[in-house]
mmCIF file of C-alpha atoms in Angstrom:
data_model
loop_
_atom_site.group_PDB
_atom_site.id
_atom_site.type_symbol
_atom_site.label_atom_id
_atom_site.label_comp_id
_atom_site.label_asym_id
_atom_site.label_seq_id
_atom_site.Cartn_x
_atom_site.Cartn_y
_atom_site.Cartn_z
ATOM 1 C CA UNK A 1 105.496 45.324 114.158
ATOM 2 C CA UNK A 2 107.604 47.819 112.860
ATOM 3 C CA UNK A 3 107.176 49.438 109.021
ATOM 4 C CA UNK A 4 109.822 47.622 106.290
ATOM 5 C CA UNK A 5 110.804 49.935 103.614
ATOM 6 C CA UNK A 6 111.947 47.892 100.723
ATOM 7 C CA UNK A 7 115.044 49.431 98.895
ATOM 8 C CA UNK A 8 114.223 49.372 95.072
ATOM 9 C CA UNK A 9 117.886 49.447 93.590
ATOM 10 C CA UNK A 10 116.029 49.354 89.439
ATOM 11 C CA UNK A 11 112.806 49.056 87.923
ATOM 12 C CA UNK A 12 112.479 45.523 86.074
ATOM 13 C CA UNK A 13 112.083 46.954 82.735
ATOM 14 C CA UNK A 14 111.035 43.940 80.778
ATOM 15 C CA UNK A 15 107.909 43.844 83.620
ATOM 16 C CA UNK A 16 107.404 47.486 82.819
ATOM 17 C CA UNK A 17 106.720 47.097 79.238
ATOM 18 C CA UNK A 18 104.875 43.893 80.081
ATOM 19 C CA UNK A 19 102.573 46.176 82.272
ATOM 20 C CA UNK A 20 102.788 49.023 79.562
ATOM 21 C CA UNK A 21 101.295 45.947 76.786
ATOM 22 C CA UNK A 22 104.754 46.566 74.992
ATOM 23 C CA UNK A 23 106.134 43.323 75.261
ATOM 24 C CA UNK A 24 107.865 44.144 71.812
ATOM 25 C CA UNK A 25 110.307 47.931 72.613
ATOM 26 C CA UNK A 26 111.904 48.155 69.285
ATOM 27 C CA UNK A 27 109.629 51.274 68.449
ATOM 28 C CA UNK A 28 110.349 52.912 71.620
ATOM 29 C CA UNK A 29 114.119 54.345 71.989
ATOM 30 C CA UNK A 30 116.002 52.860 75.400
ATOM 31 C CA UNK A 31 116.439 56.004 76.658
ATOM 32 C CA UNK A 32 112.799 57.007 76.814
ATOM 33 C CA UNK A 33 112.520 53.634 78.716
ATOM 34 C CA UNK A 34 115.020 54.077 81.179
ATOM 35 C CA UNK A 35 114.050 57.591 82.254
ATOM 36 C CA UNK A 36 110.423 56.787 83.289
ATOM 37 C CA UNK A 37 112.074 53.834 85.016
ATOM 38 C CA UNK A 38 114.365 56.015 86.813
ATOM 39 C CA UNK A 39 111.472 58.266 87.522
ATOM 40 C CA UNK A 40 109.796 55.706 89.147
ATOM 41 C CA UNK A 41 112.766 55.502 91.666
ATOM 42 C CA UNK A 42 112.769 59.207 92.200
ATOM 43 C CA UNK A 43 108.737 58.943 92.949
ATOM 44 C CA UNK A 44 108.371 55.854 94.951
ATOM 45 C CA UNK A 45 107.569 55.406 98.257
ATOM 46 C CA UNK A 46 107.896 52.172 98.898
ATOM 47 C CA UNK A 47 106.215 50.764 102.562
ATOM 48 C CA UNK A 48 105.385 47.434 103.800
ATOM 49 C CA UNK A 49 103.214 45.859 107.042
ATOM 50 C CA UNK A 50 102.425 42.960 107.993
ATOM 51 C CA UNK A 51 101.529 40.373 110.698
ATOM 52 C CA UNK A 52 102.116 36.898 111.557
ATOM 53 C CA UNK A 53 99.111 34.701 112.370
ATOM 54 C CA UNK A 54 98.885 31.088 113.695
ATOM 55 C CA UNK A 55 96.652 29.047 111.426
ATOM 56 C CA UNK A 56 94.737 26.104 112.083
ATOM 57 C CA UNK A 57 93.526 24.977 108.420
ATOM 58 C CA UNK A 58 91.340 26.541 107.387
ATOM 59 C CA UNK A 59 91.229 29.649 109.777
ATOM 60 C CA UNK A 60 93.676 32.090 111.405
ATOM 61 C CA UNK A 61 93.640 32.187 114.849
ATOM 62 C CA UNK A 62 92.703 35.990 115.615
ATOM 63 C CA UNK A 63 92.652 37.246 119.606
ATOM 64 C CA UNK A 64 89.209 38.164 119.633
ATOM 65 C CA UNK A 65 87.911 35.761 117.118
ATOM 66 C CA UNK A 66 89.309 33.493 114.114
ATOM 67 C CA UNK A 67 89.161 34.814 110.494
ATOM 68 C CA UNK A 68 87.952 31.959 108.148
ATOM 69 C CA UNK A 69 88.902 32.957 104.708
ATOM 70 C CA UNK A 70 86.368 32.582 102.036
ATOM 71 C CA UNK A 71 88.482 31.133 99.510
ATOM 72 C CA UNK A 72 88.705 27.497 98.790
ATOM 73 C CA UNK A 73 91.959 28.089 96.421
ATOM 74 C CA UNK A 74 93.795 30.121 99.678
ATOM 75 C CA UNK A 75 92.724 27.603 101.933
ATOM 76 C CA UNK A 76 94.462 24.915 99.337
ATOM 77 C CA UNK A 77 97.239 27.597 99.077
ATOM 78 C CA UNK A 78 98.066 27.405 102.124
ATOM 79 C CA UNK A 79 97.969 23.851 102.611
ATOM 80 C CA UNK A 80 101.175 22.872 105.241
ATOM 81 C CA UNK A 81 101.370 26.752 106.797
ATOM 82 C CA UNK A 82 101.178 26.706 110.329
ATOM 83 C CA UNK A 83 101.203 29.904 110.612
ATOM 84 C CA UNK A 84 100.346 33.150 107.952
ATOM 85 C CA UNK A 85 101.444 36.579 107.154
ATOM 86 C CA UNK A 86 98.877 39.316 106.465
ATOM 87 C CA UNK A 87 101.240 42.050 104.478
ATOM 88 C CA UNK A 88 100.524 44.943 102.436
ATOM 89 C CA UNK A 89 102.514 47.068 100.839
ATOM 90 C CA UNK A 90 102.212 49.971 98.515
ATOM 91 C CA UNK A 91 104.643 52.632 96.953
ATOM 92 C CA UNK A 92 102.456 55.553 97.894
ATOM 93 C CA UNK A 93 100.436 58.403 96.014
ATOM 94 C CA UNK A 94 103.373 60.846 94.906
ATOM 95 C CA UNK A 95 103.816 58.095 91.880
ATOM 96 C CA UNK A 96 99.876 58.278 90.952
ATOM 97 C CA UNK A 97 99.852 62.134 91.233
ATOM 98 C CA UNK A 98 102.754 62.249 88.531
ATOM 99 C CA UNK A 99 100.795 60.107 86.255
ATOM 100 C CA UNK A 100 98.082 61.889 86.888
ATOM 101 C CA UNK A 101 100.003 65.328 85.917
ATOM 102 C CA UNK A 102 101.685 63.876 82.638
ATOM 103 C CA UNK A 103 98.131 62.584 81.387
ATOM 104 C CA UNK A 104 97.102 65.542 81.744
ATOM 105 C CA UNK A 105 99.696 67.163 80.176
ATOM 106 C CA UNK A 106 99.514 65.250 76.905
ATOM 107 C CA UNK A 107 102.720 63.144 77.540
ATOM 108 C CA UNK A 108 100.695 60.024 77.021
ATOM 109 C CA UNK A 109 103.700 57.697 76.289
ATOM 110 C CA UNK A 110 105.475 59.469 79.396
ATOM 111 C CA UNK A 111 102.872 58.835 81.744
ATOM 112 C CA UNK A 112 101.809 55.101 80.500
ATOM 113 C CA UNK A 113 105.589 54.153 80.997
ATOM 114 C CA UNK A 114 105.703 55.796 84.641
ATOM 115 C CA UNK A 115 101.597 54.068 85.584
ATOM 116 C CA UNK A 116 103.455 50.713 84.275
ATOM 117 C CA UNK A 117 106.631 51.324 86.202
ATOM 118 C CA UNK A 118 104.563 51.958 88.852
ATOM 119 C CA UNK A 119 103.253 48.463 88.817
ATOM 120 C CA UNK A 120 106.884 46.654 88.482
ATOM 121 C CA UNK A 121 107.927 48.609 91.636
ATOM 122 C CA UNK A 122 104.683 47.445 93.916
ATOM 123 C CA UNK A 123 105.603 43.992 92.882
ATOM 124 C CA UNK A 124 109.197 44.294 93.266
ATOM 125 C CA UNK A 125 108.809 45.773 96.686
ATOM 126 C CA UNK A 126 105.795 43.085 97.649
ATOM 127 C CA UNK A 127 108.580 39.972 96.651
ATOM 128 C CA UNK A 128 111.256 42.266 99.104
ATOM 129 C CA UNK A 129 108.902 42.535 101.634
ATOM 130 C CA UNK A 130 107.695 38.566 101.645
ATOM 131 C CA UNK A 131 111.926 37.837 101.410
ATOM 132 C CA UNK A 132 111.799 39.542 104.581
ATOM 133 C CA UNK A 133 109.020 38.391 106.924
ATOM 134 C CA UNK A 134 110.612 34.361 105.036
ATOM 135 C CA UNK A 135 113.921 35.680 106.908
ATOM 136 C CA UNK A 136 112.778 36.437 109.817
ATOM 137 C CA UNK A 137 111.121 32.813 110.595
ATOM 138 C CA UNK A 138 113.980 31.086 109.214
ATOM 139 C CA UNK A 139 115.430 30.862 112.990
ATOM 140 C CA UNK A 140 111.715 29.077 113.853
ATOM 141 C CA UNK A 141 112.540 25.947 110.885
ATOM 142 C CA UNK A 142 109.719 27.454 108.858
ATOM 143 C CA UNK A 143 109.413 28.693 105.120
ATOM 144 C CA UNK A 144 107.548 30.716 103.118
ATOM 145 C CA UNK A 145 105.415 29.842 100.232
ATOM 146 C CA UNK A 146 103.696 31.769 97.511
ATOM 147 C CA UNK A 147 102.072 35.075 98.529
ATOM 148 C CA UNK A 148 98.405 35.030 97.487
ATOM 149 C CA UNK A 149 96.019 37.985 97.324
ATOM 150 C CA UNK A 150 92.431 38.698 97.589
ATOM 151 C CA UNK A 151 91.200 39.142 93.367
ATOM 152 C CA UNK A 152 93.366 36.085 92.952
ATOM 153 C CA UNK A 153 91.052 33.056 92.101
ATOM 154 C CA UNK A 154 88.035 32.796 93.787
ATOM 155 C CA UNK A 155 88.812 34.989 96.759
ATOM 156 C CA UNK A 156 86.576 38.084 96.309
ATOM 157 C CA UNK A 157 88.276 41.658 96.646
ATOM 158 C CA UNK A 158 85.583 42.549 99.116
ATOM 159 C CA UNK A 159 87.471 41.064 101.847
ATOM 160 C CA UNK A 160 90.255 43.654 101.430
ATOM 161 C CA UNK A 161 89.165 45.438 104.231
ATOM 162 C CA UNK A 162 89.681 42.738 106.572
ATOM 163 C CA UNK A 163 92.684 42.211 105.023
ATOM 164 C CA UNK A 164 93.808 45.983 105.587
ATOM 165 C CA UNK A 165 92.671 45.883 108.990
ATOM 166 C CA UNK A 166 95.067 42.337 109.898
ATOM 167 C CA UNK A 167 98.283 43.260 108.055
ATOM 168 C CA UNK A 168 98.056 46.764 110.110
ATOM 169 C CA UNK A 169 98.077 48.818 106.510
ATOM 170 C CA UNK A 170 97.379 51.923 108.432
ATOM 171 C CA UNK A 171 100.536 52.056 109.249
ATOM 172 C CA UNK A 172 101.909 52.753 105.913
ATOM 173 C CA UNK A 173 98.934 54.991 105.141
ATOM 174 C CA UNK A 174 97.163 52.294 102.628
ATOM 175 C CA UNK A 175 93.467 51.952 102.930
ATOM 176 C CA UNK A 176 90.424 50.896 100.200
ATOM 177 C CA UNK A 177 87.711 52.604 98.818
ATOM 178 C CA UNK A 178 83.920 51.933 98.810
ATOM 179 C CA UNK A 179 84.991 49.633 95.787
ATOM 180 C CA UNK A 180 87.188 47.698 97.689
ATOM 181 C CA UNK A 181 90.051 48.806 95.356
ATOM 182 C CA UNK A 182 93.117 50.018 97.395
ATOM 183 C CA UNK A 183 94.178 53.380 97.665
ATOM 184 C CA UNK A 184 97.096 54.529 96.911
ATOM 185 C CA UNK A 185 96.185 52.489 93.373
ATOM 186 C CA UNK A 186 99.653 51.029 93.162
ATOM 187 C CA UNK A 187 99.520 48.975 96.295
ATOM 188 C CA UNK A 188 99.412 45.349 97.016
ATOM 189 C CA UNK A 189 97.923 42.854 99.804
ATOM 190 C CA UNK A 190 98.487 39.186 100.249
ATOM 191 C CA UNK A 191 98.571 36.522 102.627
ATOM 192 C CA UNK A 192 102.067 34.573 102.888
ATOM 193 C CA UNK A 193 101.781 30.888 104.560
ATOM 194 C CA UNK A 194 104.519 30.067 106.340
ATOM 195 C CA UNK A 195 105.678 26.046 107.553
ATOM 196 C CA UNK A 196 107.971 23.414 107.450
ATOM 197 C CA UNK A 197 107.454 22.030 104.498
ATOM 198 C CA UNK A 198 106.517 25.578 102.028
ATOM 199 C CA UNK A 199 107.095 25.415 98.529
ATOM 200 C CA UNK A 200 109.250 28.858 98.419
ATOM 201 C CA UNK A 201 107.802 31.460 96.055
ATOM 202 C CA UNK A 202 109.917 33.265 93.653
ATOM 203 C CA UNK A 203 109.406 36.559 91.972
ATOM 204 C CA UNK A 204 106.744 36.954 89.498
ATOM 205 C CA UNK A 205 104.818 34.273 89.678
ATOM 206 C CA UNK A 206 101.426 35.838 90.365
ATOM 207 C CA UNK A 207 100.035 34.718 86.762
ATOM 208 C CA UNK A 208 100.415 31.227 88.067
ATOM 209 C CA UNK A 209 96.979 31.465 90.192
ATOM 210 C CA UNK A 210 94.903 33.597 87.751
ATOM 211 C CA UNK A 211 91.996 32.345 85.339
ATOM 212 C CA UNK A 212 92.689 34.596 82.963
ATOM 213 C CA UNK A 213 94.487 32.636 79.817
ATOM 214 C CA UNK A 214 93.833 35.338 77.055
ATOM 215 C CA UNK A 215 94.859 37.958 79.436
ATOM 216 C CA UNK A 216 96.975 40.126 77.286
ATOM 217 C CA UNK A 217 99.265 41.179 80.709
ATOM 218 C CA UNK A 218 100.086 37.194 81.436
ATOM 219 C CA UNK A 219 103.574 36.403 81.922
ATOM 220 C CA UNK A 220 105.299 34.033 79.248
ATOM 221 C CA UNK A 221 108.438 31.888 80.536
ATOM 222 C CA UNK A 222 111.577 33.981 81.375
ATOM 223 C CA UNK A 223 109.264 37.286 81.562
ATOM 224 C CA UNK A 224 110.858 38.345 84.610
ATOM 225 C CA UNK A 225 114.087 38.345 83.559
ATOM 226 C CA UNK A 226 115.472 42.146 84.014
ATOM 227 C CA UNK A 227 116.405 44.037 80.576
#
């Protein structure tokens, strides 16, 4: 399966500040916004992979052996998928580096804006790359549903190898460390079912599956509305 390189066209500022915990701007002049946004253009290096698995409830059907996810909340997640896509996607170190560089170099507010930025643009390009891989099956009768991702619920980050190894994240240079946290940081994996009966997915909508109700990051209605 070939690499998809998402086009990001704009950073979703609202999400950025959202990511940056400055839901409120009016202390921060627009400009200063909208130049680490368009830095995060200039630095990412946005890459996707994935593969398409047939899935028998509750395991995908792997030549060489099945994988039997051990989450209870993907398995109901994925409830009507006949089969399932295993992306990742990440927009690459050069972003991280720069962060890494303006920390360093005192220009704290500079650098929190670009590491939030950063975060808009993985998501952005994760929601291009799922629009994609629901495209392409549209021909088959099937849709796409909600992408889900190991850390979400009860399905434990240390799978994320496995998870690297099936969506063929080599390929884009994406791997994990001894962790299990991705590297490049700002990098995303999921699982996408795909059937005829999907509940489509829409942007942003990651909150929806996490535990987390004081989280300070959770997304209120309209948060992903573009500024």
């Amino acid at each position: 399966m070939p690499v998809f390189n998402p086009v990001l066209g704009h950073i979703n500022k609202k999400e950025m500040l959202r990511y940056a915990g400055m839901r409120q701007s009016e202390d921060l002049p627009h400009a200063v916004i909208a130049a680490a946004a368009e830095d995060a253009l200039v630095y990412a290096r946005p890459a996707g992979a994935w593969e398409i698995y047939d899935y028998q409830a509750p395991a995908l059907k792997i030549p060489g052996g099945d994988y039997l996810p051990q989450s209870l909340k993907l398995c109901a997640h994925l409830r009507g998928a006949v089969k399932v896509a295993v992306l990742a996607v990440s927009v690459g170190g050069d972003i991280e580096t720069r962060v890494n560089q303006l920390f360093a170099a005192g220009e704290y507010t500079k650098a929190l804006l670009l590491d939030a930025a950063a975060d808009s643009a993985v998501e952005q390009a994760a929601d291009s790359l799922c629009a994609f891989v629901a495209s392409s099956v549209r021909a088959l009768g099937l849709g796409a549903g909600r992408r889900f991702s190991p850390g979400y619920g009860d399905w434990d980050i240390k799978e994320q190898p496995r998870i690297l190894e099936l969506s063929g994240a080599a390929r884009i240079g994406l791997g994990a460390t001894k962790s299990f946290m991705l590297a490049p940081r700002k990098s995303i994996t999921a699982a996408l079912g795909l059937g005829f009966s999907m509940l489509p997915g829409k942007a942003g909508d990651a909150c929806l599956y996490c535990e987390n109700a004081g989280c300070r990051l959770r997304r209120a209605k309209n948060d992903v509305e573009d500024v």
